[in-house]
Amino acid sequence: FCIFISAKETGLLKNAHQSSRMINYFIIYNVQGKIRICKTYLADKNADQNKITKNIFSLISNKAEHSSNLFSIDDVIKGGRIVYRRFASLYFAVVIDREESELAIYDLIHMVAEGLDHIFENASELDILFNPEKVHLLLDEIIVGGSIIETNIKETLEAYKLHSDVKGIKK
């Protein structure tokens, strides 16, 4: 289940197309390539989202196990790069533009995985599959309009708890 949010719609970035550092996609796949979570932060919603996400997984899954966890995807998205990491049976993939820091995104992926482990007490694919609202809420606490707004896991989890209580999301 995908939620498409453009940076312009959030109102946080006045000129989203002029933003120099941005996350385009945050995707969680299982090892078979099924999308478990997909958040898109692109302003252009006319792009073929399904084709792009399938291409991304095929690129990730064909990489050698000990090769780099980042690469350019100019043929899929102009100026795009993928940073990904595998945790157990899940691939966390983030598509970024050329100005975004790969190391910061690698740390972001680790932070999201750590947050999910805290929320689900050792997260699994089934937790993510049956509780997508919790994953989306966590991502919304960290990324807004394609920009990372929080990097402190403790602050993120406190905000998550507050918002999950308000929205009635049970632990």
PDB file of N, CA, C and O in Angstrom, residues 93-144:
ATOM      1  N   ALA A  93      14.774   0.486   0.978  1.00  0.00           N
ATOM      2  CA  ALA A  93      15.385   1.212  -0.136  1.00  0.00           C
ATOM      3  C   ALA A  93      14.919   2.660  -0.107  1.00  0.00           C
ATOM      4  O   ALA A  93      13.735   2.940   0.071  1.00  0.00           O
ATOM      5  N   VAL A  94      15.869   3.568  -0.300  1.00  0.00           N
ATOM      6  CA  VAL A  94      15.553   4.991  -0.341  1.00  0.00           C
ATOM      7  C   VAL A  94      16.147   5.550  -1.624  1.00  0.00           C
ATOM      8  O   VAL A  94      17.336   5.391  -1.893  1.00  0.00           O
ATOM      9  N   VAL A  95      15.296   6.176  -2.420  1.00  0.00           N
ATOM     10  CA  VAL A  95      15.755   6.829  -3.641  1.00  0.00           C
ATOM     11  C   VAL A  95      15.927   8.309  -3.329  1.00  0.00           C
ATOM     12  O   VAL A  95      15.010   8.948  -2.808  1.00  0.00           O
ATOM     13  N   ILE A  96      17.121   8.817  -3.624  1.00  0.00           N
ATOM     14  CA  ILE A  96      17.461  10.198  -3.304  1.00  0.00           C
ATOM     15  C   ILE A  96      17.960  10.909  -4.544  1.00  0.00           C
ATOM     16  O   ILE A  96      18.300  10.272  -5.544  1.00  0.00           O
ATOM     17  N   ASP A  97      18.016  12.230  -4.468  1.00  0.00           N
ATOM     18  CA  ASP A  97      18.600  12.983  -5.568  1.00  0.00           C
ATOM     19  C   ASP A  97      20.111  13.074  -5.377  1.00  0.00           C
ATOM     20  O   ASP A  97      20.651  12.591  -4.382  1.00  0.00           O
ATOM     21  N   ARG A  98      20.795  13.675  -6.324  1.00  0.00           N
ATOM     22  CA  ARG A  98      22.267  13.658  -6.298  1.00  0.00           C
ATOM     23  C   ARG A  98      22.882  14.496  -5.202  1.00  0.00           C
ATOM     24  O   ARG A  98      24.037  14.334  -4.870  1.00  0.00           O
ATOM     25  N   GLU A  99      22.114  15.393  -4.581  1.00  0.00           N
ATOM     26  CA  GLU A  99      22.658  16.272  -3.550  1.00  0.00           C
ATOM     27  C   GLU A  99      22.568  15.686  -2.143  1.00  0.00           C
ATOM     28  O   GLU A  99      23.257  16.134  -1.250  1.00  0.00           O
ATOM     29  N   GLU A 100      21.733  14.694  -1.953  1.00  0.00           N
ATOM     30  CA  GLU A 100      21.531  14.111  -0.623  1.00  0.00           C
ATOM     31  C   GLU A 100      22.728  13.244  -0.229  1.00  0.00           C
ATOM     32  O   GLU A 100      23.340  12.602  -1.066  1.00  0.00           O
ATOM     33  N   SER A 101      23.032  13.217   1.042  1.00  0.00           N
ATOM     34  CA  SER A 101      24.161  12.443   1.568  1.00  0.00           C
ATOM     35  C   SER A 101      23.794  10.970   1.707  1.00  0.00           C
ATOM     36  O   SER A 101      22.830  10.631   2.396  1.00  0.00           O
ATOM     37  N   GLU A 102      24.584  10.106   1.070  1.00  0.00           N
ATOM     38  CA  GLU A 102      24.333   8.664   1.155  1.00  0.00           C
ATOM     39  C   GLU A 102      24.496   8.163   2.586  1.00  0.00           C
ATOM     40  O   GLU A 102      23.738   7.317   3.044  1.00  0.00           O
ATOM     41  N   LEU A 103      25.493   8.679   3.284  1.00  0.00           N
ATOM     42  CA  LEU A 103      25.735   8.245   4.660  1.00  0.00           C
ATOM     43  C   LEU A 103      24.568   8.630   5.574  1.00  0.00           C
ATOM     44  O   LEU A 103      24.148   7.843   6.424  1.00  0.00           O
ATOM     45  N   ALA A 104      24.019   9.826   5.376  1.00  0.00           N
ATOM     46  CA  ALA A 104      22.862  10.250   6.169  1.00  0.00           C
ATOM     47  C   ALA A 104      21.663   9.337   5.899  1.00  0.00           C
ATOM     48  O   ALA A 104      20.915   8.992   6.821  1.00  0.00           O
ATOM     49  N   ILE A 105      21.485   8.930   4.667  1.00  0.00           N
ATOM     50  CA  ILE A 105      20.363   8.057   4.314  1.00  0.00           C
ATOM     51  C   ILE A 105      20.579   6.651   4.871  1.00  0.00           C
ATOM     52  O   ILE A 105      19.645   6.010   5.350  1.00  0.00           O
ATOM     53  N   TYR A 106      21.813   6.186   4.839  1.00  0.00           N
ATOM     54  CA  TYR A 106      22.123   4.880   5.422  1.00  0.00           C
ATOM     55  C   TYR A 106      21.799   4.899   6.917  1.00  0.00           C
ATOM     56  O   TYR A 106      21.221   3.961   7.464  1.00  0.00           O
ATOM     57  N   ASP A 107      22.139   6.002   7.571  1.00  0.00           N
ATOM     58  CA  ASP A 107      21.817   6.175   8.991  1.00  0.00           C
ATOM     59  C   ASP A 107      20.302   6.274   9.194  1.00  0.00           C
ATOM     60  O   ASP A 107      19.764   5.736  10.162  1.00  0.00           O
ATOM     61  N   LEU A 108      19.609   6.938   8.279  1.00  0.00           N
ATOM     62  CA  LEU A 108      18.144   7.037   8.334  1.00  0.00           C
ATOM     63  C   LEU A 108      17.510   5.644   8.282  1.00  0.00           C
ATOM     64  O   LEU A 108      16.605   5.337   9.059  1.00  0.00           O
ATOM     65  N   ILE A 109      17.994   4.808   7.371  1.00  0.00           N
ATOM     66  CA  ILE A 109      17.452   3.449   7.246  1.00  0.00           C
ATOM     67  C   ILE A 109      17.644   2.691   8.558  1.00  0.00           C
ATOM     68  O   ILE A 109      16.718   2.030   9.048  1.00  0.00           O
ATOM     69  N   HIS A 110      18.824   2.815   9.134  1.00  0.00           N
ATOM     70  CA  HIS A 110      19.094   2.151  10.412  1.00  0.00           C
ATOM     71  C   HIS A 110      18.163   2.678  11.503  1.00  0.00           C
ATOM     72  O   HIS A 110      17.639   1.908  12.316  1.00  0.00           O
ATOM     73  N   MET A 111      17.948   3.995  11.514  1.00  0.00           N
ATOM     74  CA  MET A 111      17.070   4.604  12.517  1.00  0.00           C
ATOM     75  C   MET A 111      15.628   4.108  12.369  1.00  0.00           C
ATOM     76  O   MET A 111      14.956   3.815  13.366  1.00  0.00           O
ATOM     77  N   VAL A 112      15.142   4.000  11.140  1.00  0.00           N
ATOM     78  CA  VAL A 112      13.784   3.492  10.906  1.00  0.00           C
ATOM     79  C   VAL A 112      13.682   2.040  11.371  1.00  0.00           C
ATOM     80  O   VAL A 112      12.718   1.669  12.051  1.00  0.00           O
ATOM     81  N   ALA A 113      14.675   1.227  11.038  1.00  0.00           N
ATOM     82  CA  ALA A 113      14.666  -0.177  11.477  1.00  0.00           C
ATOM     83  C   ALA A 113      14.694  -0.276  12.999  1.00  0.00           C
ATOM     84  O   ALA A 113      13.969  -1.084  13.591  1.00  0.00           O
ATOM     85  N   GLU A 114      15.498   0.575  13.630  1.00  0.00           N
ATOM     86  CA  GLU A 114      15.557   0.594  15.094  1.00  0.00           C
ATOM     87  C   GLU A 114      14.218   1.032  15.687  1.00  0.00           C
ATOM     88  O   GLU A 114      13.738   0.449  16.670  1.00  0.00           O
ATOM     89  N   GLY A 115      13.596   2.030  15.080  1.00  0.00           N
ATOM     90  CA  GLY A 115      12.280   2.484  15.536  1.00  0.00           C
ATOM     91  C   GLY A 115      11.231   1.398  15.394  1.00  0.00           C
ATOM     92  O   GLY A 115      10.411   1.186  16.300  1.00  0.00           O
ATOM     93  N   LEU A 116      11.261   0.683  14.272  1.00  0.00           N
ATOM     94  CA  LEU A 116      10.309  -0.414  14.066  1.00  0.00           C
ATOM     95  C   LEU A 116      10.532  -1.534  15.083  1.00  0.00           C
ATOM     96  O   LEU A 116       9.572  -2.102  15.602  1.00  0.00           O
ATOM     97  N   ASP A 117      11.786  -1.832  15.375  1.00  0.00           N
ATOM     98  CA  ASP A 117      12.084  -2.844  16.392  1.00  0.00           C
ATOM     99  C   ASP A 117      11.544  -2.422  17.753  1.00  0.00           C
ATOM    100  O   ASP A 117      11.051  -3.254  18.513  1.00  0.00           O
ATOM    101  N   HIS A 118      11.632  -1.144  18.053  1.00  0.00           N
ATOM    102  CA  HIS A 118      11.113  -0.661  19.331  1.00  0.00           C
ATOM    103  C   HIS A 118       9.579  -0.726  19.361  1.00  0.00           C
ATOM    104  O   HIS A 118       8.993  -1.165  20.347  1.00  0.00           O
ATOM    105  N   ILE A 119       8.943  -0.304  18.283  1.00  0.00           N
ATOM    106  CA  ILE A 119       7.479  -0.286  18.223  1.00  0.00           C
ATOM    107  C   ILE A 119       6.904  -1.704  18.270  1.00  0.00           C
ATOM    108  O   ILE A 119       5.948  -1.973  18.986  1.00  0.00           O
ATOM    109  N   PHE A 120       7.498  -2.616  17.492  1.00  0.00           N
ATOM    110  CA  PHE A 120       6.961  -3.967  17.379  1.00  0.00           C
ATOM    111  C   PHE A 120       7.682  -4.979  18.260  1.00  0.00           C
ATOM    112  O   PHE A 120       7.344  -6.158  18.225  1.00  0.00           O
ATOM    113  N   GLU A 121       8.673  -4.544  19.021  1.00  0.00           N
ATOM    114  CA  GLU A 121       9.470  -5.454  19.839  1.00  0.00           C
ATOM    115  C   GLU A 121      10.032  -6.584  18.973  1.00  0.00           C
ATOM    116  O   GLU A 121       9.602  -7.718  19.047  1.00  0.00           O
ATOM    117  N   ASN A 122      11.001  -6.234  18.156  1.00  0.00           N
ATOM    118  CA  ASN A 122      11.653  -7.104  17.175  1.00  0.00           C
ATOM    119  C   ASN A 122      10.757  -7.272  15.947  1.00  0.00           C
ATOM    120  O   ASN A 122      10.119  -8.300  15.748  1.00  0.00           O
ATOM    121  N   ALA A 123      10.742  -6.246  15.115  1.00  0.00           N
ATOM    122  CA  ALA A 123       9.855  -6.165  13.953  1.00  0.00           C
ATOM    123  C   ALA A 123      10.096  -7.290  12.953  1.00  0.00           C
ATOM    124  O   ALA A 123      11.217  -7.735  12.754  1.00  0.00           O
ATOM    125  N   SER A 124       9.017  -7.705  12.327  1.00  0.00           N
ATOM    126  CA  SER A 124       9.075  -8.707  11.268  1.00  0.00           C
ATOM    127  C   SER A 124       8.247  -8.208  10.086  1.00  0.00           C
ATOM    128  O   SER A 124       7.539  -7.208  10.179  1.00  0.00           O
ATOM    129  N   GLU A 125       8.321  -8.939   9.002  1.00  0.00           N
ATOM    130  CA  GLU A 125       7.537  -8.579   7.823  1.00  0.00           C
ATOM    131  C   GLU A 125       6.042  -8.579   8.137  1.00  0.00           C
ATOM    132  O   GLU A 125       5.303  -7.707   7.677  1.00  0.00           O
ATOM    133  N   LEU A 126       5.583  -9.512   8.928  1.00  0.00           N
ATOM    134  CA  LEU A 126       4.161  -9.581   9.263  1.00  0.00           C
ATOM    135  C   LEU A 126       3.710  -8.369  10.078  1.00  0.00           C
ATOM    136  O   LEU A 126       2.597  -7.875   9.900  1.00  0.00           O
ATOM    137  N   ASP A 127       4.568  -7.894  10.981  1.00  0.00           N
ATOM    138  CA  ASP A 127       4.232  -6.680  11.740  1.00  0.00           C
ATOM    139  C   ASP A 127       3.994  -5.510  10.793  1.00  0.00           C
ATOM    140  O   ASP A 127       3.035  -4.755  10.953  1.00  0.00           O
ATOM    141  N   ILE A 128       4.879  -5.371   9.817  1.00  0.00           N
ATOM    142  CA  ILE A 128       4.765  -4.266   8.858  1.00  0.00           C
ATOM    143  C   ILE A 128       3.556  -4.466   7.951  1.00  0.00           C
ATOM    144  O   ILE A 128       2.817  -3.527   7.661  1.00  0.00           O
ATOM    145  N   LEU A 129       3.323  -5.693   7.536  1.00  0.00           N
ATOM    146  CA  LEU A 129       2.201  -6.003   6.647  1.00  0.00           C
ATOM    147  C   LEU A 129       0.856  -5.718   7.308  1.00  0.00           C
ATOM    148  O   LEU A 129      -0.041  -5.143   6.682  1.00  0.00           O
ATOM    149  N   PHE A 130       0.704  -6.085   8.587  1.00  0.00           N
ATOM    150  CA  PHE A 130      -0.582  -5.938   9.252  1.00  0.00           C
ATOM    151  C   PHE A 130      -0.741  -4.633  10.032  1.00  0.00           C
ATOM    152  O   PHE A 130      -1.818  -4.358  10.555  1.00  0.00           O
ATOM    153  N   ASN A 131       0.314  -3.844  10.112  1.00  0.00           N
ATOM    154  CA  ASN A 131       0.252  -2.565  10.823  1.00  0.00           C
ATOM    155  C   ASN A 131       0.899  -1.436  10.020  1.00  0.00           C
ATOM    156  O   ASN A 131       1.774  -0.739  10.530  1.00  0.00           O
ATOM    157  N   PRO A 132       0.479  -1.232   8.777  1.00  0.00           N
ATOM    158  CA  PRO A 132       1.137  -0.199   7.957  1.00  0.00           C
ATOM    159  C   PRO A 132       0.953   1.204   8.525  1.00  0.00           C
ATOM    160  O   PRO A 132       1.823   2.062   8.348  1.00  0.00           O
ATOM    161  N   GLU A 133      -0.143   1.440   9.237  1.00  0.00           N
ATOM    162  CA  GLU A 133      -0.371   2.772   9.810  1.00  0.00           C
ATOM    163  C   GLU A 133       0.705   3.138  10.821  1.00  0.00           C
ATOM    164  O   GLU A 133       1.105   4.304  10.927  1.00  0.00           O
ATOM    165  N   LYS A 134       1.225   2.158  11.540  1.00  0.00           N
ATOM    166  CA  LYS A 134       2.294   2.423  12.507  1.00  0.00           C
ATOM    167  C   LYS A 134       3.594   2.789  11.795  1.00  0.00           C
ATOM    168  O   LYS A 134       4.308   3.692  12.218  1.00  0.00           O
ATOM    169  N   VAL A 135       3.871   2.089  10.701  1.00  0.00           N
ATOM    170  CA  VAL A 135       5.088   2.376   9.934  1.00  0.00           C
ATOM    171  C   VAL A 135       4.989   3.758   9.302  1.00  0.00           C
ATOM    172  O   VAL A 135       5.941   4.541   9.352  1.00  0.00           O
ATOM    173  N   HIS A 136       3.837   4.071   8.721  1.00  0.00           N
ATOM    174  CA  HIS A 136       3.649   5.385   8.099  1.00  0.00           C
ATOM    175  C   HIS A 136       3.753   6.500   9.137  1.00  0.00           C
ATOM    176  O   HIS A 136       4.333   7.558   8.865  1.00  0.00           O
ATOM    177  N   LEU A 137       3.208   6.282  10.318  1.00  0.00           N
ATOM    178  CA  LEU A 137       3.299   7.291  11.375  1.00  0.00           C
ATOM    179  C   LEU A 137       4.751   7.513  11.783  1.00  0.00           C
ATOM    180  O   LEU A 137       5.185   8.659  11.943  1.00  0.00           O
ATOM    181  N   LEU A 138       5.518   6.434  11.921  1.00  0.00           N
ATOM    182  CA  LEU A 138       6.937   6.570  12.253  1.00  0.00           C
ATOM    183  C   LEU A 138       7.675   7.343  11.160  1.00  0.00           C
ATOM    184  O   LEU A 138       8.433   8.273  11.447  1.00  0.00           O
ATOM    185  N   LEU A 139       7.441   6.977   9.902  1.00  0.00           N
ATOM    186  CA  LEU A 139       8.094   7.689   8.795  1.00  0.00           C
ATOM    187  C   LEU A 139       7.689   9.158   8.756  1.00  0.00           C
ATOM    188  O   LEU A 139       8.509  10.029   8.463  1.00  0.00           O
ATOM    189  N   ASP A 140       6.421   9.444   9.075  1.00  0.00           N
ATOM    190  CA  ASP A 140       5.952  10.835   9.090  1.00  0.00           C
ATOM    191  C   ASP A 140       6.614  11.652  10.189  1.00  0.00           C
ATOM    192  O   ASP A 140       6.698  12.878  10.082  1.00  0.00           O
ATOM    193  N   GLU A 141       7.062  10.999  11.234  1.00  0.00           N
ATOM    194  CA  GLU A 141       7.776  11.703  12.306  1.00  0.00           C
ATOM    195  C   GLU A 141       9.212  12.033  11.901  1.00  0.00           C
ATOM    196  O   GLU A 141       9.827  12.911  12.474  1.00  0.00           O
ATOM    197  N   ILE A 142       9.725  11.312  10.913  1.00  0.00           N
ATOM    198  CA  ILE A 142      11.123  11.466  10.515  1.00  0.00           C
ATOM    199  C   ILE A 142      11.268  12.262   9.216  1.00  0.00           C
ATOM    200  O   ILE A 142      12.151  13.116   9.096  1.00  0.00           O
ATOM    201  N   ILE A 143      10.412  11.978   8.239  1.00  0.00           N
ATOM    202  CA  ILE A 143      10.524  12.585   6.903  1.00  0.00           C
ATOM    203  C   ILE A 143       9.250  13.368   6.598  1.00  0.00           C
ATOM    204  O   ILE A 143       8.151  12.839   6.721  1.00  0.00           O
ATOM    205  N   VAL A 144       9.416  14.611   6.184  1.00  0.00           N
ATOM    206  CA  VAL A 144       8.277  15.425   5.761  1.00  0.00           C
ATOM    207  C   VAL A 144       8.630  16.067   4.416  1.00  0.00           C
ATOM    208  O   VAL A 144       9.652  16.736   4.296  1.00  0.00           O
TER     209      VAL A 144
END
